[in-house]
Amino acid sequence: MKLALQRCCGTSIYLKQYESSTDAVLKALGVEIVDIKQFSCCGYPLKNFRYRAYLLSSARNLALAEKEHLNIMTMCNCCYGSLKHADQIMKDHPSERKEINIVLNREGLEYAGGVTVRHVLDILFTEIGIEGIRKKIRKELGGLKIATHYGCHLLRPRQVAQFDNPAAPAKFDDLVEVTGAKSISWPEKLECCGSPLWGINDELSLDLTERKILDAKRSGADFLCVACPFCQLQFDRVQRILHSRRGTKETLPSILYTQLIGLALGIDGKTLGIDKNEIDSTGILRYLS
Amino acid sequence: MFFTASLYISLGIFLFGLIYKVSSWFRLTLDGEIEALRPGKRVSASLKGILFTLFSRKILKLVKTFFFDVLFQSRILRESLLRWVMHGCLFWGFLLLFLMHALEKYISYSLFKDYSPTLNPFLFLRNLFGLMVMVGVGISIYRRFFLKVPLFTNRMDRYALFILALVMLSGFFLEGVKIGSHTAYQSMVEEYAVTANEKELSVLESYWVEKFGVVSSRVRGPFDREILAQGREVHEVACASCHSRPQWAFISYSLAKGLKPLGGLLDRVRFPLILWYVHFLACFVGLAYLPFSRMFHLIASPLSLLANAVMDSKESDPANLMTKQIMELDACTHCGTCTSRCAVRIWAEEIPNLKILPSEKLGPLMAFARAKNLGEEKIRNLQEGLYLCSNCYRCTGVCPVGINLQELWFKGREALLGRGIPEALLLSPLSFYRGLRREDLEGKIYEKPLSVIRRALEDACTGVDLQASLLDIQKADKCFKKDLGLSDWSESSSFCFTCTTCSAACPVVRHYPNPPAALGLTPHQIIHAALLGFSDPIFKSNMLWSCLGCYQCQEACPQGVRVTDVLYQIKNMAMERLKIKSLAETRS
């Protein structure tokens, strides 16, 4: 299986461990990824500022992938939501498609609607399958309690995301549990991590993040687990800022799903960058058996 | 005399320019005047830094960078083979010509005992190096003007290509017409010929006319075999030891052949002399103007590569970091690599602001460093361009001269925001990255731009006052309803029966004990106000700018209203409104 990987802009410097762990896990599971050098930002940051600039960015990446006859896989919920939404607009609205394609034509590109956008969790769950993954598990993370955080744009809006039941999702939990860990139930599970307001309204953003962290901790979690760079940066880097700004004592480290499954697949912690997370996550190695 | 005078004048201007530019690295800042960054302190900090580096293990890194990045230019090779060939030709061709030919008095003559510009290998090499430069110029013109690479060619780029081409072409033509020139031939005979015998001189001239393309009015071919054989003998005794066959100057010789029909005329109007003037004057103009042109990168770029190899934004002295950043602005060659790899380059197709493109930000940033009062419109444009960046660091990764562009954007952005001109983009998720670096900024510097834009938003939206007991429907914004109605996102709004489910589902609303007080309007009220056309209260409501875009409201709506998407669209409209308003203010 071969896919074009949309790397999120935020990962290249702030979250290198997401890139290295994703590369390693996909290799171990036999998914071939292609890096299209000309890929642009998905446009998500401009969705509420210049909608057309957003649409253009996403459509451009779709066109580039189409040219290579590849589907796109994202490792970010916001890229996923943006690309998927743009794909639908391009497919359902001939007039918008025409206008966008006029601009894309200037660099010899055109999007005809032949690409499917997938999230890395979707590839793992649907294409490799829980049983497929289980066969490759080398080590179990028994006794580990995980607060699984889906992230908004993987589930909502349902017409766009189409990953799982947005009210009662289970796929990510299954993916977590295949490692031997337990995905706990926690009341704030489906809420936003707070990152969209980070940098705009920091106090509110911290309130929302703190609320989730405390809830997960009270529900017995040892770790948060996410599959989106924005969520991870919020739960990791911003949690550290939360501690320093508010003197919060309660700490709950967050781990990327590709790091978690990577450990279970027997990939070494260094490649997965377990030590690169800002909130010390190396404690997870104790659960490996 | 004229030659020497113009050489010293241009050298003087060059040195003045060099001192002026290098001193600007220590004088200018992107921030305002900060005590720790006074020029004197920066000079001593840099000397200290350089000394420490030279006597530490980092010296190894410097040597490695010098060979791989400065001489071999591996960073260009990584990006494109064609560009590497282009730049290698320009760099090595020009450098070797400069050392061997321009500085022959000081280098070639003292290095090679029997050096003579008319002897091989020098005669040949001069043409070879010249050809390399011309190939470089040719590829550059091809890339800039014919290939569809996203490059923005400015005045400086054109100047650089022009002056290089002028120096090279005048050099080739000068050599070419000298090969054919009888005057040049005659002066060589007078200086070097060991004989004064008329017959010997005549056979020698015949030989040079036949074999080496001299255009003579005294002897005319076709020549006797016998005469040529005698001519050759004289040539070998008198000339050959100091003059290789002119054919070795393969480009100039071809030019001489082409110019042969004009040979006599060119010589009579003293064309070689004219070309000589053009050639050295072009060189001197290039030299004098070098510190003020993009060619200054010859000096600044290697320094940028070396400095970035050993400096670190966390460990290095802040004074040195500022000095380095100003130097980096000079190091930019305007090659456009950053722009070609920019993740948001496509935004410039929709937002008419060239300063979105990395390669187009450095010039204005330098202008800003020189004079902080650029005028509001320019600052607005540059500020927007600097903010429209997804922080992917690709520009920094690919810059052939190793400029830490992302850090320049960060510094420049904050310096501009400090001027107090509202920046609407602060309310977009692009601010996430600014937030991640809030610890690098003082609290006040961080908070102020956010409050400036919120205030600007309030000032721009004074249409309808929700506190009034009776809302005046006459004041409703009819265009707003129409614009909103255009999108399929929002036509669903008309199904709203104000059940408040969306507001109950909103995590932001749920967070506050008294949502109306904290947020102004809650989501269902926004939908309702939108249907009535009360745009201003929505635009300035805290709710709109506290929306996470998490789609909880939209998922919960029993009527299928696309609440979040409508909020997105309203934000787009608010931004448009702000932009029009600020443009109008700038103009007036």
Coordinates of C-alpha atoms in Angstrom, one line a residue, chain B residues 54-441:
Chain B
L54 CA 38.3 30.0 17.1
F55 CA 39.8 28.5 20.2
S56 CA 37.2 25.9 20.9
R57 CA 36.2 22.7 19.2
K58 CA 33.7 24.6 17.1
I59 CA 36.7 25.5 14.8
L60 CA 36.3 22.0 13.3
K61 CA 32.7 22.8 12.4
L62 CA 33.8 26.1 10.8
V63 CA 36.4 24.3 8.7
K64 CA 33.9 21.7 7.6
T65 CA 31.3 24.4 6.7
F66 CA 33.9 26.4 4.8
F67 CA 34.8 23.5 2.6
F68 CA 31.4 21.9 2.1
D69 CA 29.0 24.9 2.2
V70 CA 31.1 27.8 1.1
L71 CA 33.5 26.3 -1.5
F72 CA 31.6 23.2 -2.6
Q73 CA 28.2 24.8 -2.1
S74 CA 26.6 21.6 -1.1
R75 CA 23.4 23.3 0.0
I76 CA 22.7 24.5 -3.5
L77 CA 23.5 21.0 -4.9
R78 CA 20.9 19.5 -2.5
E79 CA 18.3 21.8 -3.9
S80 CA 19.0 21.5 -7.7
L81 CA 21.8 20.3 -9.9
L82 CA 21.1 22.9 -12.5
R83 CA 21.4 25.7 -10.0
W84 CA 24.6 24.2 -8.5
V85 CA 26.1 24.1 -12.0
M86 CA 25.0 27.7 -12.5
H87 CA 26.3 29.0 -9.3
G88 CA 29.5 27.0 -9.4
C89 CA 30.3 28.4 -12.9
L90 CA 29.7 31.9 -11.7
F91 CA 31.5 31.5 -8.4
W92 CA 34.6 29.6 -9.6
G93 CA 34.8 31.3 -13.0
F94 CA 34.6 34.7 -11.5
L95 CA 36.9 34.0 -8.6
L96 CA 39.6 32.4 -10.7
L97 CA 39.5 35.2 -13.3
F98 CA 39.7 37.7 -10.4
L99 CA 42.8 36.0 -8.9
M100 CA 44.6 35.1 -12.1
H101 CA 43.7 37.9 -14.4
A102 CA 42.5 41.0 -12.5
L103 CA 45.2 40.5 -9.8
E104 CA 47.8 39.1 -12.1
K105 CA 50.3 41.8 -11.0
Y106 CA 50.2 40.5 -7.5
I107 CA 49.3 36.9 -7.8
S108 CA 50.1 35.3 -11.2
Y109 CA 53.4 37.1 -11.7
S110 CA 54.7 36.2 -8.3
L111 CA 53.3 32.7 -8.3
F112 CA 54.5 31.6 -11.8
K113 CA 58.0 32.5 -12.8
D114 CA 57.3 32.6 -16.5
Y115 CA 53.8 34.0 -16.3
S116 CA 52.6 35.9 -19.3
P117 CA 48.9 36.6 -20.1
T118 CA 49.6 35.6 -23.8
L119 CA 51.0 32.2 -22.8
N120 CA 49.3 28.9 -22.2
P121 CA 47.8 27.7 -20.0
F122 CA 46.8 31.2 -19.0
L123 CA 45.6 32.3 -22.4
F124 CA 43.3 29.3 -22.5
L125 CA 42.3 29.4 -18.9
R126 CA 41.2 33.1 -19.2
N127 CA 38.7 32.0 -21.9
L128 CA 37.7 28.9 -20.0
F129 CA 36.9 30.9 -16.8
G130 CA 35.1 33.6 -18.8
L131 CA 33.1 30.9 -20.5
M132 CA 32.1 29.5 -17.1
V133 CA 30.9 32.9 -16.0
M134 CA 28.9 33.3 -19.2
V135 CA 27.4 29.8 -18.9
G136 CA 26.4 30.8 -15.3
V137 CA 24.8 34.1 -16.5
G138 CA 23.1 32.2 -19.3
I139 CA 21.5 29.6 -17.0
S140 CA 20.5 32.3 -14.6
I141 CA 18.8 34.3 -17.4
Y142 CA 17.1 31.1 -18.6
R143 CA 15.9 30.3 -15.1
R144 CA 14.6 33.7 -14.3
F145 CA 13.1 34.7 -17.6
F146 CA 12.2 31.4 -19.5
L147 CA 11.8 28.6 -17.0
K148 CA 8.6 28.6 -15.0
V149 CA 10.2 28.7 -11.6
P150 CA 8.5 31.0 -9.2
L151 CA 11.1 33.7 -9.1
F152 CA 10.7 37.4 -8.6
T153 CA 13.4 39.3 -10.4
N154 CA 14.0 42.8 -9.1
R155 CA 16.2 45.7 -10.0
M156 CA 19.2 44.3 -8.1
D157 CA 19.0 40.9 -9.8
R158 CA 18.9 42.6 -13.3
Y159 CA 21.8 44.8 -12.3
A160 CA 24.0 41.9 -11.2
L161 CA 23.4 39.9 -14.4
F162 CA 24.0 43.0 -16.5
I163 CA 27.3 44.0 -14.9
L164 CA 28.6 40.5 -15.0
A165 CA 27.6 40.1 -18.6
L166 CA 29.1 43.4 -19.5
V167 CA 32.5 42.7 -17.9
M168 CA 32.7 39.3 -19.6
L169 CA 31.5 40.3 -23.0
S170 CA 33.7 43.4 -23.1
G171 CA 36.6 41.2 -22.1
F172 CA 36.0 38.7 -24.8
F173 CA 35.5 41.3 -27.5
L174 CA 38.5 43.2 -26.4
E175 CA 40.7 40.1 -26.7
G176 CA 38.9 39.3 -30.0
V177 CA 39.6 42.7 -31.6
K178 CA 43.1 42.7 -30.3
I179 CA 43.8 39.4 -32.1
G180 CA 42.8 41.0 -35.4
S181 CA 44.3 44.4 -34.6
H182 CA 47.3 45.4 -36.6
T183 CA 48.2 48.1 -34.1
A184 CA 48.4 45.5 -31.3
Y185 CA 50.5 43.3 -33.6
Q186 CA 52.8 46.2 -34.4
S187 CA 53.4 47.2 -30.8
M188 CA 54.3 43.6 -30.0
V189 CA 56.8 43.5 -32.8
E190 CA 58.3 46.8 -31.7
E191 CA 58.7 45.6 -28.2
Y192 CA 59.7 42.0 -28.6
A193 CA 61.0 41.3 -32.1
V194 CA 64.7 40.6 -32.0
T195 CA 65.2 41.6 -35.7
A196 CA 64.9 44.9 -37.6
N197 CA 65.4 43.2 -40.9
E198 CA 62.5 44.4 -43.2
K199 CA 62.3 41.1 -45.0
E200 CA 62.1 39.1 -41.8
L201 CA 59.4 41.4 -40.5
S202 CA 57.4 41.0 -43.6
V203 CA 57.5 37.2 -43.6
L204 CA 56.6 37.2 -39.9
E205 CA 53.6 39.5 -40.5
S206 CA 52.5 37.3 -43.4
Y207 CA 52.7 34.3 -41.1
W208 CA 50.6 36.0 -38.4
V209 CA 48.0 37.2 -41.0
E210 CA 47.7 33.7 -42.4
K211 CA 47.8 31.7 -39.2
F212 CA 46.7 34.0 -36.4
G213 CA 44.0 36.2 -37.9
V214 CA 45.9 39.6 -37.8
V215 CA 44.3 42.0 -40.3
S216 CA 47.0 43.8 -42.2
S217 CA 46.9 46.3 -45.0
R218 CA 50.6 45.8 -45.7
V219 CA 50.7 42.1 -46.6
R220 CA 47.9 40.3 -48.3
G221 CA 47.3 36.6 -48.9
P222 CA 47.4 34.1 -50.4
F223 CA 50.9 33.6 -49.3
D224 CA 53.7 31.6 -50.8
R225 CA 54.5 28.4 -48.9
E226 CA 58.1 29.5 -48.8
I227 CA 57.2 32.8 -47.2
L228 CA 55.1 31.1 -44.6
A229 CA 57.9 28.7 -43.7
Q230 CA 60.3 31.6 -43.3
G231 CA 57.7 33.5 -41.3
R232 CA 57.3 30.5 -39.0
E233 CA 61.0 30.4 -38.4
V234 CA 61.1 34.0 -37.3
H235 CA 58.0 33.5 -35.2
E236 CA 59.5 30.6 -33.4
V237 CA 62.6 32.6 -32.6
A238 CA 61.0 35.9 -31.8
C239 CA 57.4 35.3 -30.6
A240 CA 56.6 31.7 -29.7
S241 CA 58.3 31.7 -26.3
C242 CA 56.0 34.4 -25.0
H243 CA 52.9 34.0 -27.1
S244 CA 50.9 30.8 -27.5
R245 CA 48.7 30.3 -30.6
P246 CA 45.8 32.8 -30.2
Q247 CA 43.5 29.9 -31.2
W248 CA 43.9 28.8 -27.6
A249 CA 41.8 31.8 -26.6
F250 CA 39.0 29.8 -28.2
I251 CA 36.1 32.3 -27.7
S252 CA 38.0 35.5 -28.4
Y253 CA 39.6 33.8 -31.5
S254 CA 36.2 32.9 -32.9
L255 CA 35.0 36.4 -32.3
A256 CA 38.1 37.7 -34.1
K257 CA 37.3 35.5 -37.1
G258 CA 33.8 36.8 -37.1
L259 CA 35.0 40.4 -36.9
K260 CA 37.6 39.9 -39.6
P261 CA 35.8 41.8 -42.4
L262 CA 35.6 44.8 -40.1
G263 CA 39.2 44.3 -38.8
G264 CA 40.9 47.3 -40.5
L265 CA 38.1 49.7 -39.7
L266 CA 37.9 48.7 -36.0
D267 CA 41.6 49.1 -35.7
R268 CA 41.5 52.6 -37.3
V269 CA 38.7 53.9 -35.0
R270 CA 40.8 52.5 -32.1
F271 CA 38.1 50.1 -31.1
P272 CA 40.4 48.0 -28.9
L273 CA 41.1 51.1 -26.8
I274 CA 37.3 51.8 -26.4
L275 CA 36.7 48.2 -25.4
W276 CA 39.5 48.4 -22.9
Y277 CA 37.9 51.4 -21.3
V278 CA 34.5 49.7 -21.3
H279 CA 36.1 46.5 -19.8
F280 CA 38.0 48.1 -16.9
L281 CA 35.3 50.8 -16.2
A282 CA 32.7 48.1 -15.9
C283 CA 34.9 46.2 -13.5
F284 CA 35.5 49.3 -11.4
V285 CA 31.8 50.3 -11.4
G286 CA 31.1 46.7 -10.3
L287 CA 33.7 47.0 -7.6
A288 CA 32.6 50.4 -6.4
Y289 CA 28.9 49.4 -6.3
L290 CA 29.5 45.9 -4.9
P291 CA 28.8 46.8 -1.2
F292 CA 25.6 48.5 -2.2
S293 CA 24.3 45.8 -4.5
R294 CA 23.1 42.2 -4.1
M295 CA 26.7 41.2 -5.1
F296 CA 27.5 42.1 -1.5
H297 CA 26.4 38.6 -0.7
L298 CA 29.9 37.6 -1.9
I299 CA 31.1 38.8 1.5
A300 CA 28.0 38.4 3.7
S301 CA 26.9 34.9 2.6
P302 CA 30.0 33.0 3.6
L303 CA 29.9 34.8 6.9
S304 CA 26.2 33.8 7.3
L305 CA 27.0 30.2 6.6
L306 CA 29.9 30.2 9.0
A307 CA 28.0 32.1 11.8
N308 CA 25.0 29.8 11.6
A309 CA 27.1 26.7 11.7
V310 CA 28.4 27.6 15.2
M311 CA 25.6 29.9 16.7
D312 CA 22.6 28.8 18.5
S313 CA 19.5 30.9 19.4
K314 CA 19.4 29.5 22.9
E315 CA 23.1 29.7 23.8
S316 CA 24.6 32.6 21.9
D317 CA 24.8 36.2 23.2
P318 CA 21.6 38.1 22.3
A319 CA 23.8 41.0 21.1
N320 CA 25.5 38.6 18.6
L321 CA 22.2 37.1 17.5
M322 CA 21.0 40.6 16.6
T323 CA 24.2 41.4 14.7
K324 CA 23.9 38.1 12.9
Q325 CA 20.3 38.8 11.9
I326 CA 21.2 42.1 10.3
M327 CA 24.1 40.4 8.6
E328 CA 21.8 37.7 7.3
L329 CA 19.6 40.4 5.6
D330 CA 22.7 41.3 3.6
A331 CA 23.6 37.7 2.9
C332 CA 20.4 37.0 1.0
T333 CA 21.1 36.5 -2.7
H334 CA 17.4 36.8 -3.6
C335 CA 17.8 33.3 -5.2
G336 CA 14.2 32.5 -4.4
T337 CA 14.8 29.0 -3.0
C338 CA 12.8 29.8 0.1
T339 CA 9.9 31.0 -1.9
S340 CA 9.9 27.9 -4.2
R341 CA 9.6 25.7 -1.1
C342 CA 7.3 27.9 1.0
A343 CA 4.3 26.0 2.3
V344 CA 2.1 29.0 2.0
R345 CA 3.3 30.4 -1.3
I346 CA -0.1 29.6 -2.8
W347 CA -1.8 32.1 -0.4
A348 CA -0.2 34.9 -2.5
E349 CA -2.5 33.8 -5.3
E350 CA -5.5 34.8 -3.2
I351 CA -4.1 37.5 -1.0
P352 CA -2.6 40.3 -3.0
N353 CA 0.5 40.8 -0.9
L354 CA 3.9 39.7 -2.3
K355 CA 5.4 39.9 1.2
I356 CA 3.8 36.6 1.9
L357 CA 6.7 35.1 0.0
P358 CA 9.9 34.6 2.0
S359 CA 12.3 35.9 -0.6
E360 CA 10.3 39.2 -0.8
K361 CA 10.3 39.8 3.0
L362 CA 14.1 40.4 3.4
G363 CA 14.4 43.6 1.5
P364 CA 11.5 45.3 3.3
L365 CA 12.9 44.0 6.6
M366 CA 16.2 45.6 5.9
A367 CA 14.4 48.8 5.1
F368 CA 12.5 48.5 8.4
A369 CA 15.8 48.0 10.3
R370 CA 17.2 51.1 8.7
A371 CA 14.2 53.3 9.3
K372 CA 11.5 52.2 11.6
N373 CA 9.0 54.6 10.2
L374 CA 8.2 53.0 6.9
G375 CA 4.7 54.5 6.8
E376 CA 1.6 52.7 7.9
E377 CA 0.7 51.0 4.6
K378 CA 4.2 49.4 4.2
I379 CA 4.2 48.3 7.8
R380 CA 0.8 46.8 7.5
N381 CA 1.8 44.9 4.4
L382 CA 5.0 43.6 5.8
Q383 CA 3.4 42.7 9.1
E384 CA 0.6 40.7 7.3
G385 CA 3.2 39.0 5.1
L386 CA 5.3 38.0 8.2
Y387 CA 2.2 36.7 10.0
L388 CA 1.1 34.6 7.0
C389 CA 3.5 31.9 7.8
S390 CA 2.7 28.3 8.9
N391 CA 6.1 28.0 10.7
C392 CA 7.1 24.9 8.8
Y393 CA 10.8 26.0 8.8
R394 CA 11.3 24.8 5.2
C395 CA 12.7 28.1 4.1
T396 CA 15.3 27.9 6.8
G397 CA 16.1 24.3 5.9
V398 CA 16.7 25.1 2.3
C399 CA 18.4 28.5 2.3
P400 CA 21.6 28.0 0.3
V401 CA 23.4 30.7 2.5
G402 CA 22.1 29.2 5.7
I403 CA 20.0 32.2 6.9
N404 CA 17.9 31.3 9.9
L405 CA 14.8 32.8 8.1
Q406 CA 12.2 31.5 10.6
E407 CA 14.0 33.4 13.4
L408 CA 14.1 36.5 11.3
W409 CA 10.3 36.2 10.7
F410 CA 9.8 35.8 14.4
K411 CA 12.0 38.8 15.4
G412 CA 10.6 41.0 12.6
R413 CA 7.0 40.1 13.3
E414 CA 7.3 41.1 17.0
A415 CA 9.2 44.3 16.1
L416 CA 6.5 45.3 13.7
L417 CA 3.6 44.3 16.0
G418 CA 5.3 46.5 18.6
R419 CA 4.5 49.5 16.4
G420 CA 0.9 49.2 17.5
I421 CA -0.8 48.8 14.1
P422 CA -3.7 46.2 14.5
E423 CA -3.1 42.8 12.9
A424 CA -6.2 40.9 12.2
L425 CA -4.3 37.6 11.7
L426 CA -3.6 37.5 15.4
L427 CA -7.1 36.1 15.7
S428 CA -6.4 33.2 13.4
P429 CA -4.9 29.9 14.4
L430 CA -1.5 31.1 13.0
S431 CA -1.2 32.6 16.5
F432 CA -0.7 29.1 17.8
Y433 CA 3.0 29.3 17.0
R434 CA 3.3 32.8 18.5
G435 CA 1.8 31.3 21.7
L436 CA 4.3 28.4 21.7
R437 CA 7.0 31.0 21.9
R438 CA 5.4 33.2 24.5
E439 CA 8.1 32.5 27.0
D440 CA 10.6 34.1 24.6
L441 CA 8.6 37.3 24.9

